[in-house]
Short mmCIF file of C-alpha atoms in Angstrom, two decimals:
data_model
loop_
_atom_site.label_atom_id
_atom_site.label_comp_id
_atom_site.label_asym_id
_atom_site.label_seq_id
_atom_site.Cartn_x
_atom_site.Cartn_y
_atom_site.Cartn_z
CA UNK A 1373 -26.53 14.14 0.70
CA UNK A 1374 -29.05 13.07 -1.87
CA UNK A 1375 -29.17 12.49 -5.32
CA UNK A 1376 -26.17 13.72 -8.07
CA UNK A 1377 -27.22 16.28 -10.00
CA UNK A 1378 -27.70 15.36 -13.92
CA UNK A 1379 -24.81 17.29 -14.96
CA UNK A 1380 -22.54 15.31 -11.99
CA UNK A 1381 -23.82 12.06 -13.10
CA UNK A 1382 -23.61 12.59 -16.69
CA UNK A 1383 -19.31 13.11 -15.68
CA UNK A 1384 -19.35 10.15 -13.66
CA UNK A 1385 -21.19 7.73 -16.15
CA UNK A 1386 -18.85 8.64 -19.15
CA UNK A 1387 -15.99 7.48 -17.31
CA UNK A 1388 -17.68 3.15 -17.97
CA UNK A 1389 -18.23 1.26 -20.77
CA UNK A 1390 -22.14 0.02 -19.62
CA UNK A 1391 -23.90 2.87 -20.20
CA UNK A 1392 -23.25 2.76 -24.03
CA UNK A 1393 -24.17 -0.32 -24.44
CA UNK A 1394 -27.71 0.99 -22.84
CA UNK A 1395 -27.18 -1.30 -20.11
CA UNK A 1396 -29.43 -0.84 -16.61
CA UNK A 1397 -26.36 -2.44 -14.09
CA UNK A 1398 -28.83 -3.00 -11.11
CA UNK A 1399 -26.94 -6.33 -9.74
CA UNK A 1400 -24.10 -4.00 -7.90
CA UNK A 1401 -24.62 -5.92 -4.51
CA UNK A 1402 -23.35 -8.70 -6.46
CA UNK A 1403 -20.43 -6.92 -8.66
CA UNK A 1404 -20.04 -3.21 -9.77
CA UNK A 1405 -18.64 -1.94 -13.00
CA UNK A 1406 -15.02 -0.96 -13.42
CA UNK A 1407 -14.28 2.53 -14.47
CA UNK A 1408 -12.42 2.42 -18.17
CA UNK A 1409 -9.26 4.22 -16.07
CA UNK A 1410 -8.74 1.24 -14.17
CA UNK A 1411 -9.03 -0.81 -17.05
CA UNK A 1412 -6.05 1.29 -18.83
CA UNK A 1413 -3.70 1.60 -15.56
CA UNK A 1414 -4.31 -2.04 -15.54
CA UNK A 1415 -3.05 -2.26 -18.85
CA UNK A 1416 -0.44 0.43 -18.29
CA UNK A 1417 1.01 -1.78 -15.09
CA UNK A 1418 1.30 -5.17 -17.29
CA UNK A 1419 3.57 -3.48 -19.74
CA UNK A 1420 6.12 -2.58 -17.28
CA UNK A 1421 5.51 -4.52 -13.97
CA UNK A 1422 7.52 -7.41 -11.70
CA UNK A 1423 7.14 -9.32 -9.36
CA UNK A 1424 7.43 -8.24 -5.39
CA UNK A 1425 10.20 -8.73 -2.99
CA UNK A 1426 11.67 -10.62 -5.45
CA UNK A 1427 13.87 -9.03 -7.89
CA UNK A 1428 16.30 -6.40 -8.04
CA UNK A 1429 15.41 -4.48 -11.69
CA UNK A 1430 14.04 -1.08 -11.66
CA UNK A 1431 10.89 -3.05 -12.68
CA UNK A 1432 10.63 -5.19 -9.87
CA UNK A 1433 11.45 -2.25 -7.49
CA UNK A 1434 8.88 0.25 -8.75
CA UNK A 1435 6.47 -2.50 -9.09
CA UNK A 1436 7.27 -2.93 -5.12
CA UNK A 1437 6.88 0.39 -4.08
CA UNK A 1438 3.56 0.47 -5.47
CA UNK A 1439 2.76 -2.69 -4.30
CA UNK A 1440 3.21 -1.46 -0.47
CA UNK A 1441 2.09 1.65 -1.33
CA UNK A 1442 -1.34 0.18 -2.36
CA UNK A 1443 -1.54 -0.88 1.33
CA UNK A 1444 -1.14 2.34 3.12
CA UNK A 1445 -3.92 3.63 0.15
CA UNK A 1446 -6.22 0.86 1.90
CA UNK A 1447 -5.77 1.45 5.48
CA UNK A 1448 -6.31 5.28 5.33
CA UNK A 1449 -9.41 4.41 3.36
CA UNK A 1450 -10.67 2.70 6.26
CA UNK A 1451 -8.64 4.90 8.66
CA UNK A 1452 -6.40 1.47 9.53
CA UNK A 1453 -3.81 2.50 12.31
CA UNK A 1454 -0.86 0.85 9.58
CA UNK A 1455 -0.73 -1.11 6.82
CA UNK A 1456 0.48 -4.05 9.58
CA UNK A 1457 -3.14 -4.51 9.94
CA UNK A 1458 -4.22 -5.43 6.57
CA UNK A 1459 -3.81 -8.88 4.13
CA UNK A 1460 -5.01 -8.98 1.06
CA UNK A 1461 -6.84 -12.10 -0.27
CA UNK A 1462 -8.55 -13.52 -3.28
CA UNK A 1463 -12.65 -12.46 -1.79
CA UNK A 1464 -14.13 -11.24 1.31
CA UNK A 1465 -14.99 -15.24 1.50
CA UNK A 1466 -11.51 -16.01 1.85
CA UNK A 1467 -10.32 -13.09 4.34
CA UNK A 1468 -12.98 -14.59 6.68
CA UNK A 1469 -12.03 -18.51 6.05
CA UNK A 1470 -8.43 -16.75 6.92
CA UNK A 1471 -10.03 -15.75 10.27
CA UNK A 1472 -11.15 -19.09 10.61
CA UNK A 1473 -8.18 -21.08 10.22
CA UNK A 1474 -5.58 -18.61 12.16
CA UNK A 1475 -7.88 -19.44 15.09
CA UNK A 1476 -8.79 -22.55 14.76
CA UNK A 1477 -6.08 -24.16 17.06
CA UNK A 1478 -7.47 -22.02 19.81
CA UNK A 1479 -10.68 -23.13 20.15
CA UNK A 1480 -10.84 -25.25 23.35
CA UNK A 1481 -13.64 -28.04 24.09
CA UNK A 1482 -17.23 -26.18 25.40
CA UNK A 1483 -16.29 -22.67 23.52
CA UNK A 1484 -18.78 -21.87 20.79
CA UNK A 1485 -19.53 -19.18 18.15
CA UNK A 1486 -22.07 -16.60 17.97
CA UNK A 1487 -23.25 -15.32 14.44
CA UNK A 1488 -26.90 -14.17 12.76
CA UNK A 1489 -29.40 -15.75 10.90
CA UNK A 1490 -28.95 -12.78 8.55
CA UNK A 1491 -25.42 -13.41 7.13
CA UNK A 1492 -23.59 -14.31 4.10
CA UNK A 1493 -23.41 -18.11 4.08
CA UNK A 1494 -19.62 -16.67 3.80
CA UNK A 1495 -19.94 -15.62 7.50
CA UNK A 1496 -22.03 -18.84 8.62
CA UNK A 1497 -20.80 -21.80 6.39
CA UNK A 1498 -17.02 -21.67 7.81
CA UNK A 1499 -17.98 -21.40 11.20
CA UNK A 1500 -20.80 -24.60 10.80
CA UNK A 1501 -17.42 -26.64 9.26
CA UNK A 1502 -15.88 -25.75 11.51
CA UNK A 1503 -17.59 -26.66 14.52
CA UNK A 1504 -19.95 -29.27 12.99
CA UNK A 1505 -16.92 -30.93 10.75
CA UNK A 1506 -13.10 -29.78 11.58
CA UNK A 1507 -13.12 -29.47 15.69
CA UNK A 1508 -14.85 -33.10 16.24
CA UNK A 1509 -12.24 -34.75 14.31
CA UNK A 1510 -9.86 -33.30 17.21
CA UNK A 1511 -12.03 -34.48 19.87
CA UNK A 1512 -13.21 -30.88 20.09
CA UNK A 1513 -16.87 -29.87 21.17
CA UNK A 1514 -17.70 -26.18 19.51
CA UNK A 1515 -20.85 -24.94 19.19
CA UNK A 1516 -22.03 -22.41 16.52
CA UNK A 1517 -25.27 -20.13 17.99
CA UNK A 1518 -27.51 -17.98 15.27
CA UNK A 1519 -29.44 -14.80 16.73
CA UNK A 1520 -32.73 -14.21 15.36
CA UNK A 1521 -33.67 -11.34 13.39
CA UNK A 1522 -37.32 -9.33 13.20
CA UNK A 1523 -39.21 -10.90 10.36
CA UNK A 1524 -41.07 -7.45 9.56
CA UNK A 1525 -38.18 -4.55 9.80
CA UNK A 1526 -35.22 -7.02 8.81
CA UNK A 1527 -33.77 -5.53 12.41
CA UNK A 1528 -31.25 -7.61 14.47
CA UNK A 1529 -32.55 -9.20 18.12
CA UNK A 1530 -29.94 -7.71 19.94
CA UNK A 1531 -31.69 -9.06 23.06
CA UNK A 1532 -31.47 -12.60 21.53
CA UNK A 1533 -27.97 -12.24 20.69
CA UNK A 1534 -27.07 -11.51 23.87
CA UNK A 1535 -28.56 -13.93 25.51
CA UNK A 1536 -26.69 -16.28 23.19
CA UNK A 1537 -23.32 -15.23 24.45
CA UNK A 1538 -21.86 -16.11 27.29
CA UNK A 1539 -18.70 -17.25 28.90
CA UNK A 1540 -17.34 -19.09 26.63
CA UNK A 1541 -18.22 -17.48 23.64
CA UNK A 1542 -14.99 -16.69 21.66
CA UNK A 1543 -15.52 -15.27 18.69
CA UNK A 1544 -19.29 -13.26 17.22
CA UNK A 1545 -19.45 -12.19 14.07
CA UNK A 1546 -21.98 -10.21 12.67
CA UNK A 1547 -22.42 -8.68 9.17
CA UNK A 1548 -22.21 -4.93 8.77
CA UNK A 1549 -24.67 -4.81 6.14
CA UNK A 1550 -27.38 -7.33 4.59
CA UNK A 1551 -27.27 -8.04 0.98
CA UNK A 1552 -30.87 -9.27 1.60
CA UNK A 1553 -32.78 -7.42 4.09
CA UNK A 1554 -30.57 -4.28 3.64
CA UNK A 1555 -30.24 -4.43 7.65
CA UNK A 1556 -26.86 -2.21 8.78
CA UNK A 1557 -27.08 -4.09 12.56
CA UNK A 1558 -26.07 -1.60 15.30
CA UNK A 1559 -22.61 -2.69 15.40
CA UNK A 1560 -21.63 -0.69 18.50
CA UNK A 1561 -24.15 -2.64 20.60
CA UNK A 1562 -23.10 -5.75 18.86
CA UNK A 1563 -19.78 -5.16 20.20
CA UNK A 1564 -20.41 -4.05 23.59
CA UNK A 1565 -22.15 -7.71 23.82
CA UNK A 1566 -19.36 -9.23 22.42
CA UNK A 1567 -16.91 -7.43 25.14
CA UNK A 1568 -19.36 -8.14 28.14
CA UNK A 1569 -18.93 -12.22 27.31
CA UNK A 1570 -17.10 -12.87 29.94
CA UNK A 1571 -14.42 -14.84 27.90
CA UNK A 1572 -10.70 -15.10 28.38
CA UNK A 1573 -8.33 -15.36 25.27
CA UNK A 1574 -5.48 -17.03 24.85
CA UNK A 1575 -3.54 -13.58 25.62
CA UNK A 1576 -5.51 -12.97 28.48
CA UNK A 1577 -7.80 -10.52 26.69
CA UNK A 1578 -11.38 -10.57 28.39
CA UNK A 1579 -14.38 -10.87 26.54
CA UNK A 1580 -15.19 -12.44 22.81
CA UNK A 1581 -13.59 -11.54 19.15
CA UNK A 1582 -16.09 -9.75 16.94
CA UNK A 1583 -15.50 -10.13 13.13
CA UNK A 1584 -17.70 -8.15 10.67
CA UNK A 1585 -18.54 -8.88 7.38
CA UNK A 1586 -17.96 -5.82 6.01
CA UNK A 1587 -18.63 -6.55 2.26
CA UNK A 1588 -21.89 -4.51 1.66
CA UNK A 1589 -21.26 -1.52 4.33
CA UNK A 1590 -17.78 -1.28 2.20
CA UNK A 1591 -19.61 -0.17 -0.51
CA UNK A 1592 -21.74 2.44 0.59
CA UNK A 1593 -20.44 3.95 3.72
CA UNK A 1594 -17.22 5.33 5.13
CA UNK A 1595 -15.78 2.26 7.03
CA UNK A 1596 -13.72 3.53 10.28
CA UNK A 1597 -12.28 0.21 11.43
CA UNK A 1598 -11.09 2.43 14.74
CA UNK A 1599 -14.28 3.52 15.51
CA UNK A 1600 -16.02 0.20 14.74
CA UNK A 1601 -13.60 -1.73 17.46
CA UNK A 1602 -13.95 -4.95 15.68
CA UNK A 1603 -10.64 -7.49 15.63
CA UNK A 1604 -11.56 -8.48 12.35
CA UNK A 1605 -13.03 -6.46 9.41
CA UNK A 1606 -13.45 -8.27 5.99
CA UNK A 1607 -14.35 -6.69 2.47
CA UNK A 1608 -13.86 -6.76 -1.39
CA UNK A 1609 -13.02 -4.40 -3.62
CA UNK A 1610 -15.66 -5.85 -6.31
CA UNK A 1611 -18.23 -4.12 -4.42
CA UNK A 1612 -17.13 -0.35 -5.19
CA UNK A 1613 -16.08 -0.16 -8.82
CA UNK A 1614 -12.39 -2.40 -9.33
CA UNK A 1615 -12.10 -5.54 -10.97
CA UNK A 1616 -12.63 -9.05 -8.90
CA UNK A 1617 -10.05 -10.48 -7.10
CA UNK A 1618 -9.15 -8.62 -4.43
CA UNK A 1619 -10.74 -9.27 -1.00
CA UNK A 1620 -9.24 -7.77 2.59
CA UNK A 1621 -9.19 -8.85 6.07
CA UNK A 1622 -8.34 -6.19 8.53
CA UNK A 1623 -7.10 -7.53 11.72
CA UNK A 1624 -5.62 -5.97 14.96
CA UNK A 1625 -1.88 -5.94 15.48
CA UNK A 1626 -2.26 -7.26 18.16
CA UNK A 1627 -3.92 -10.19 16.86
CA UNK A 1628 -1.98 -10.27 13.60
CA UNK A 1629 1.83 -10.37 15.88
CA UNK A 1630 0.01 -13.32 17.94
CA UNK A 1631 -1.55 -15.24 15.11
CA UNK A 1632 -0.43 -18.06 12.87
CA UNK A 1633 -0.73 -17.52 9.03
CA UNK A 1634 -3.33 -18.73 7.07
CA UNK A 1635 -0.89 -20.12 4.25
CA UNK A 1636 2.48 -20.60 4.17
CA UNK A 1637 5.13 -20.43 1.98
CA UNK A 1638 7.12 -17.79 -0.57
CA UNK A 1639 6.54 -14.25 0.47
CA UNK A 1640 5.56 -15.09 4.20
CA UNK A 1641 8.62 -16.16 5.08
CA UNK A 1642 11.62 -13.99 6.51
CA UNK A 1643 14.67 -13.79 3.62
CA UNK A 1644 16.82 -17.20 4.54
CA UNK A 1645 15.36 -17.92 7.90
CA UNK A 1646 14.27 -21.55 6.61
CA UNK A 1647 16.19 -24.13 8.84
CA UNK A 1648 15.46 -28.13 9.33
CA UNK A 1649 14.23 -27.31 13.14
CA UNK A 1650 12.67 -23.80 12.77
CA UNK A 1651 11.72 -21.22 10.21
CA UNK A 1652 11.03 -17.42 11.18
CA UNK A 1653 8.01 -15.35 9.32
CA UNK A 1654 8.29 -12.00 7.38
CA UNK A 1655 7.22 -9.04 9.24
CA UNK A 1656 4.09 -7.61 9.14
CA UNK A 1657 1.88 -7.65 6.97
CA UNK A 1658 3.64 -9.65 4.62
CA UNK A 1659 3.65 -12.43 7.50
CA UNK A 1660 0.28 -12.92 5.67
CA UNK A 1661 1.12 -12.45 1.95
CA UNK A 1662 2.09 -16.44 0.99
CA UNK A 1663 3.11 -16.94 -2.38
CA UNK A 1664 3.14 -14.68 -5.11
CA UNK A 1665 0.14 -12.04 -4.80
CA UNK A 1666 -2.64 -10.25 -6.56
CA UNK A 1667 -0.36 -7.60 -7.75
CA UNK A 1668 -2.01 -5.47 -10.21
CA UNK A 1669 -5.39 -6.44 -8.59
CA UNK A 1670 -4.36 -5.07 -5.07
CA UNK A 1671 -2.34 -1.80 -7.22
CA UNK A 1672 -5.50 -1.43 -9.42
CA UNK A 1673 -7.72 -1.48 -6.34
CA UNK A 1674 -6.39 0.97 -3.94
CA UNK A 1675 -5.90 3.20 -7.51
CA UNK A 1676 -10.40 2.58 -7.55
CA UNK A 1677 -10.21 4.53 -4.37
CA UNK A 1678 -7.92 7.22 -5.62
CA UNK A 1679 -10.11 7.67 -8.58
CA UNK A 1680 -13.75 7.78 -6.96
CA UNK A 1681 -12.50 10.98 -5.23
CA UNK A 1682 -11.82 12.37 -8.19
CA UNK A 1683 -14.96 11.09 -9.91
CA UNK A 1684 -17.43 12.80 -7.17
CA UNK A 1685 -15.42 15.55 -6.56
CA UNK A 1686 -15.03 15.31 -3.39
CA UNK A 1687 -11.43 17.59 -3.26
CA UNK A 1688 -11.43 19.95 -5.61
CA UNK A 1689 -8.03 21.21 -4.77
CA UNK A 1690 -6.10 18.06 -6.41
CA UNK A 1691 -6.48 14.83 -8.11
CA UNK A 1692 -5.58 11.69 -6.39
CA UNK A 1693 -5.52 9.32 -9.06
CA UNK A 1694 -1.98 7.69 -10.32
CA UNK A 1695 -0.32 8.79 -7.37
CA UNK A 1696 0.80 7.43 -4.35
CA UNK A 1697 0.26 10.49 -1.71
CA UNK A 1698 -0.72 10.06 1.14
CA UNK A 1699 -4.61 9.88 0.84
CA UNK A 1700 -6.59 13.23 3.19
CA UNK A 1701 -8.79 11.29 5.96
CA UNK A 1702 -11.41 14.54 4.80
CA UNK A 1703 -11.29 13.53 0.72
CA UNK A 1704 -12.42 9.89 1.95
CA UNK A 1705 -15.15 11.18 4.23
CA UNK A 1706 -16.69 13.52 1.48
CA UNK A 1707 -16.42 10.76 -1.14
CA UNK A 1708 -17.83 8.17 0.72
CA UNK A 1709 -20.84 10.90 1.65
CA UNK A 1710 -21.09 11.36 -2.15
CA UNK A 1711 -21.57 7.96 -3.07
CA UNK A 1712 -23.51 6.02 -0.28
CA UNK A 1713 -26.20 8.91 -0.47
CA UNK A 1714 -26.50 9.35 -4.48
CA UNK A 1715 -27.32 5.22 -3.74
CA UNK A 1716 -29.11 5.74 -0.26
CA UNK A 1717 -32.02 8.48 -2.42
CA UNK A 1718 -32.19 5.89 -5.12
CA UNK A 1719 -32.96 3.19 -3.00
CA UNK A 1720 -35.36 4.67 -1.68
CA UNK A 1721 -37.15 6.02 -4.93
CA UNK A 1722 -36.84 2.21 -5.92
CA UNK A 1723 -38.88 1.01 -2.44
CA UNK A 1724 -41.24 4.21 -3.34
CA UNK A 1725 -41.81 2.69 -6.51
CA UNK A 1726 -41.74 -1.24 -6.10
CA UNK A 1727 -44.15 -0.76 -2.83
CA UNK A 1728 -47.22 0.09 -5.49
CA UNK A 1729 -46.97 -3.26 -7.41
CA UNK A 1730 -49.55 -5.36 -6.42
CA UNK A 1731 -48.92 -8.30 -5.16
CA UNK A 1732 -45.00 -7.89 -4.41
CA UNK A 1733 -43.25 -8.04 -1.13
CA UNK A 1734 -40.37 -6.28 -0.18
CA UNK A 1735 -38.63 -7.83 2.53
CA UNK A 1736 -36.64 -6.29 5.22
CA UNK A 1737 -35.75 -2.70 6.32
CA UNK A 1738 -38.59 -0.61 5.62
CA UNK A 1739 -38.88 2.26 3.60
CA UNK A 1740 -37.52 5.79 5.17
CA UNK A 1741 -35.07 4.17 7.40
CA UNK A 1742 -31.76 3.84 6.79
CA UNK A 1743 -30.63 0.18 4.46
CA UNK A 1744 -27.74 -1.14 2.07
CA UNK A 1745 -28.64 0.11 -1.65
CA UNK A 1746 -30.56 -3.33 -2.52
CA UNK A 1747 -33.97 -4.04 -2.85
CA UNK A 1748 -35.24 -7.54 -2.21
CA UNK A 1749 -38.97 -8.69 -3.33
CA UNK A 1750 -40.70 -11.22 -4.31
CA UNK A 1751 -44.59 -11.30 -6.46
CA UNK A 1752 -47.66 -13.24 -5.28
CA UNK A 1753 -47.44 -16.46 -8.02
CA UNK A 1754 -44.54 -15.51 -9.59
CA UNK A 1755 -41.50 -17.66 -9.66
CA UNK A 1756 -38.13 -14.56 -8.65
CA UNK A 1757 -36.31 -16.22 -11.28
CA UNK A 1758 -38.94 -15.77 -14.39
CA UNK A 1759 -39.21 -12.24 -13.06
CA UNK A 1760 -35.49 -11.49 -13.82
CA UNK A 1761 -35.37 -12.80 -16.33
CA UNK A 1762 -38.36 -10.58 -18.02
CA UNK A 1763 -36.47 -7.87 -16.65
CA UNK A 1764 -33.62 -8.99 -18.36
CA UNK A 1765 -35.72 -9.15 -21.47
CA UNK A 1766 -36.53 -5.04 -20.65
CA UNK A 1767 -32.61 -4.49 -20.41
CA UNK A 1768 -32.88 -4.56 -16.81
CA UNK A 1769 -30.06 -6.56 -14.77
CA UNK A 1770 -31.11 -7.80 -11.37
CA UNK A 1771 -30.29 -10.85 -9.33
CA UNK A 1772 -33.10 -13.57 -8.43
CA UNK A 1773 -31.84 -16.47 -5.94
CA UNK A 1774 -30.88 -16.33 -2.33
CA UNK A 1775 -28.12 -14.09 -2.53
CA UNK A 1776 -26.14 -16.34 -0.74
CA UNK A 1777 -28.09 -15.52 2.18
CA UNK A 1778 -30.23 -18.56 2.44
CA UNK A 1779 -30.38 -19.16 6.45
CA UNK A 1780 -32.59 -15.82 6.26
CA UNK A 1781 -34.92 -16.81 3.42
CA UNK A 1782 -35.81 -20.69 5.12
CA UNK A 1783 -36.50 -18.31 8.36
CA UNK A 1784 -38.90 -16.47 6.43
CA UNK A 1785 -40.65 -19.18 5.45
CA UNK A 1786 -39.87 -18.55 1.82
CA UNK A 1787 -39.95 -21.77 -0.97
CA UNK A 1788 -37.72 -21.90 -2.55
CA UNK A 1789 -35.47 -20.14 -1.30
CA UNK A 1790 -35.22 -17.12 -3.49
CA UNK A 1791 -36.48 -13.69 -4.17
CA UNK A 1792 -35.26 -11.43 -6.92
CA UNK A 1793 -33.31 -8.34 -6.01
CA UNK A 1794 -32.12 -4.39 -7.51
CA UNK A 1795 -29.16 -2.80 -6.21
CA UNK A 1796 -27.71 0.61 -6.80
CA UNK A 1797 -24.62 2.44 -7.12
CA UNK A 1798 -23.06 5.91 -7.42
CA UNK A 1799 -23.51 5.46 -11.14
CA UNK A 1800 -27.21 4.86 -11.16
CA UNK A 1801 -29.94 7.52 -12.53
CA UNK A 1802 -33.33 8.27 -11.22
CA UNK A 1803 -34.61 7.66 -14.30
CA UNK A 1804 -33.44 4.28 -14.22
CA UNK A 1805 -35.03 3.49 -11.04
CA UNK A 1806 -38.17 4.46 -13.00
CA UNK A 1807 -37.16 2.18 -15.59
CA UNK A 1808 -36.85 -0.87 -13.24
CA UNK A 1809 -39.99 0.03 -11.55
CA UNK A 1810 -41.57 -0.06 -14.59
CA UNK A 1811 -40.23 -3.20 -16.28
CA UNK A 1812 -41.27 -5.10 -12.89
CA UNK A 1813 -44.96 -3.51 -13.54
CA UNK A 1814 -45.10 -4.93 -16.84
CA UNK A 1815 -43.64 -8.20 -15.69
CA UNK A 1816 -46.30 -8.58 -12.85
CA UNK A 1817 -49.25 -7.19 -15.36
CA UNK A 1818 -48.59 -8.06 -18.61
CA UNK A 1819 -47.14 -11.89 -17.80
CA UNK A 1820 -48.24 -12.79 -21.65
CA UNK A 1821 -45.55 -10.73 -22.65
CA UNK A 1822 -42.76 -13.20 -20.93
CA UNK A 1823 -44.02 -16.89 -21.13
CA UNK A 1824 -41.71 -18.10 -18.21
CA UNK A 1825 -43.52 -15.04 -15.87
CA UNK A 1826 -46.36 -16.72 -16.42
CA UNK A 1827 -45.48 -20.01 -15.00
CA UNK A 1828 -47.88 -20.79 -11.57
CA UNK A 1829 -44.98 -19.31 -8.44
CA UNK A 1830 -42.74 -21.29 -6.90
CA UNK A 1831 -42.85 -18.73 -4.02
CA UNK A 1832 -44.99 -20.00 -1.27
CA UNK A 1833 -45.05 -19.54 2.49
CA UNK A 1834 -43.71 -15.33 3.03
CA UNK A 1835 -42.52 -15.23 -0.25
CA UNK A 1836 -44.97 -12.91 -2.63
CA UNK A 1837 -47.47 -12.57 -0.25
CA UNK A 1838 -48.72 -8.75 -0.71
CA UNK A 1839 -49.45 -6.81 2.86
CA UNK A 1840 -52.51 -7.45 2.58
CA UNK A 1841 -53.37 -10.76 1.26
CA UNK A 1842 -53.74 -12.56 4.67
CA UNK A 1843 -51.01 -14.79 3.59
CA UNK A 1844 -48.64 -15.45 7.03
CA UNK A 1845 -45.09 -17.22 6.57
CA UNK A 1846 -43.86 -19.95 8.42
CA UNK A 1847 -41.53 -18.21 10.95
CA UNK A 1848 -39.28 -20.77 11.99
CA UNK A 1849 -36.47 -19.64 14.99
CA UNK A 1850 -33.67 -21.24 15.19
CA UNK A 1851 -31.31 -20.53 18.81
CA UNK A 1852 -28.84 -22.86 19.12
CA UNK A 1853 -27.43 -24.74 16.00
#
């Protein structure tokens, strides 16, 4: 599947508010734009909703039912065996911190963690508190491993992280796709190393937990959390078209029945089961649903879902939006085709286009193979952040920093630790792919048109270094941390 037709696109872009503002939305790694029919249902819902669980009014009971209906929407989405499976939380950051915590207690002196030099600091910071801050104030000794990645293709050492794991690795977690180097890491592989550890959990399981950060592959490919086999799958709903606020942790029963919460308190809690000596937990998955939740957010977001069928057309035999049905495994699949490869072919016009301006270096997977919808480069003497903002001044609105990936930009070498990056989505043109291209151009030729361009680089080292300026980066590799 390539890129929408005019005609298709032209549908899909009148359903947002950006495009008459003549706004080019190329930060969607970051955040994409709501569709104005979420927006209304979200105004719809606060004229008439309740709370959950918690009342007995018509209001509170519809508001319920929709409630736990958003959570079956979710799981088919990412063909979940049950909604027991899921909790929702406030960020994908916080579904993996709830990963953290739940198994804290069962780290045991001498275990250790194996992630990638690639992730999120989402999917790195956590696990370097807790091993390098939380465990030694227990008296605990837990080690936290990175695995390298290939400095020229952006491609995972698988034969690194393997040899990083071992017997008592617990836990690896790897990201399903880069918001940097665009990497999508062979995940099978990842967890066939994972399973060959050698490790023995606390329920007599053999072989290590593998979580995946499944933020950016959320947003541009059908997820099957089956056929991925990880324990833990964690994702927001930011990333494909509803509002912030919602993140999601997918977790095996299994795991979930065995697990302690990761708050407690209000909706977690079985109805009058709190005694002075014990106090029992609701069932699943509301074991994990403390306090009050996202309401609207999580009934907004599973609505998103409903609506980008519709939106791409991927069944035209019914509309899915406003309704609680249960959602066709097929309508998902052809949706999900629909939108990662409208933002697959631009990406790739994008790498087309960027890889002609002199001077710039794109970084990661290269062009023709298969990435996340981003595009990360940096320009020989230009500082990322003057860049976007000259594209800014062109109407153009990227992303210069380190994407919160920053273990991957001090591997390359890069100083500061930034590079300036485009990302697509299924409501992007062609045309404006052009239009970025050429606002970067103009950026990198005509610098006297943007004073702060101008300004000698702060990228040194890998950063702007073109392919063939003789420039090497530092290449720093890190094993054990």
């Amino acid at each position: 599947m390539g890129t929408l037709a005019w005609r298709e696109l032209e549908l899909i872009r009148s359903q947002f508010a950006f495009p008459l503002r003549d706004r080019i939305v190329t930060n969607n790694a970051a955040s994409t734009q709501p569709p104005l029919a979420v927006l209304e249902l979200l105004r719809d819902l606060s004229e008439t909703y309740e709370n959950v669980h918690r009342g007995q009014s018509d209001a509170s009971i519809r508001t319920t039912e929709m409630f736990e209906a958003s959570f079956d929407t979710i799981a088919a989405w990412i063909n979940a065996p049950s909604r027991r499976t899921l909790s929702m939380h406030r960020s994908t950051t916080e579904a993996i911190n709830a990963v953290m915590y739940s198994l804290m207690a069962d780290f045991r002196d001498g275990d250790n963690v194996v992630t990638t030099l690639m992730e999120h600091n989402s999917d790195y910071v956590p696990w370097h508190a807790l091993c390098r801050e939380i465990l030694p104030r227990f008296g605990r000794s837990v080690e936290v491993r990175l695995a390298r990645f290939d400095h020229d293709t952006g491609a995972l050492d698988l034969a690194h992280l393997a040899s990083l794991v071992d017997a008592r690795t617990k836990l690896v977690c790897c990201t399903g796709g880069s918001n940097f180097l665009g990497t999508k890491p062979p995940l099978a592989q990842v967890r066939a190393i994972a399973a060959a550890s050698g490790y023995v959990q606390p329920d007599g399981r053999d072989g290590a937990l593998l979580l995946v950060d499944g933020a950016q592959l959320f947003a541009s490919t059908r997820v099957d959390v089956q056929q991925m086999g990880a324990d833990f799958v964690a994702f927001s709903f930011h990333k494909l078209l509803a509002p912030f606020g919602v993140g999601v942790l997918y977790a095996r029963e299994e795991l979930r029945a065995t697990l302690p919460p990761f708050l407690y308190g209000g909706d977690m809690i079985a109805e009058g089961q709190v005694f002075p000596d014990h106090v029992e937990y609701n069932d699943l998955p509301w074991k994990f649903s403390a306090g009050t939740p996202n309401i609207l957010g999580v009934i907004a977001s599973a609505q998103t879902l409903r609506l980008i069928v519709d939106m791409v057309g991927a069944d035209p035999a019914r509309a899915w939006f406003r309704t609680d049905d249960p959602l066709a495994p097929g309508a998902v699949d052809a949706a999900m085709t629909v939108v990662g490869g409208h933002a697959a072919s631009l990406t790739q016009q994008a790498l087309e286009g960027l890889s002609q301006v002199a001077g710039l270096r794109i970084y990661g997977v290269p062009p023709g193979e298969e990435r996340t919808p981003l595009v990360a480069f940096n320009v020989r003497g230009r500082s990322p952040f003057a860049i976007a903002r000259a594209l800014n001044a062109q109407g153009v609105e990227s992303r210069a920093g380190c994407h919160c990936a920053t273990l991957a930009h001090h591997d390359l070498g890069i100083e500061p630790a930034a590079s300036c990056r485009v990302s697509f989505a299924v409501y992007n043109t062609p045309d404006e792919v052009d239009r970025v291209v050429a606002a970067v151009r103009r950026a990198v030729d005509r610098p006297e048109d943007f004073p702060s361009v101008a300004t000698p680089g702060v990228a040194t080292g890998g950063t702007a270094s073109a392919p063939d300026s003789g420039a090497t980066a530092a290449q720093p590799r890190f094993g054990r941390v």
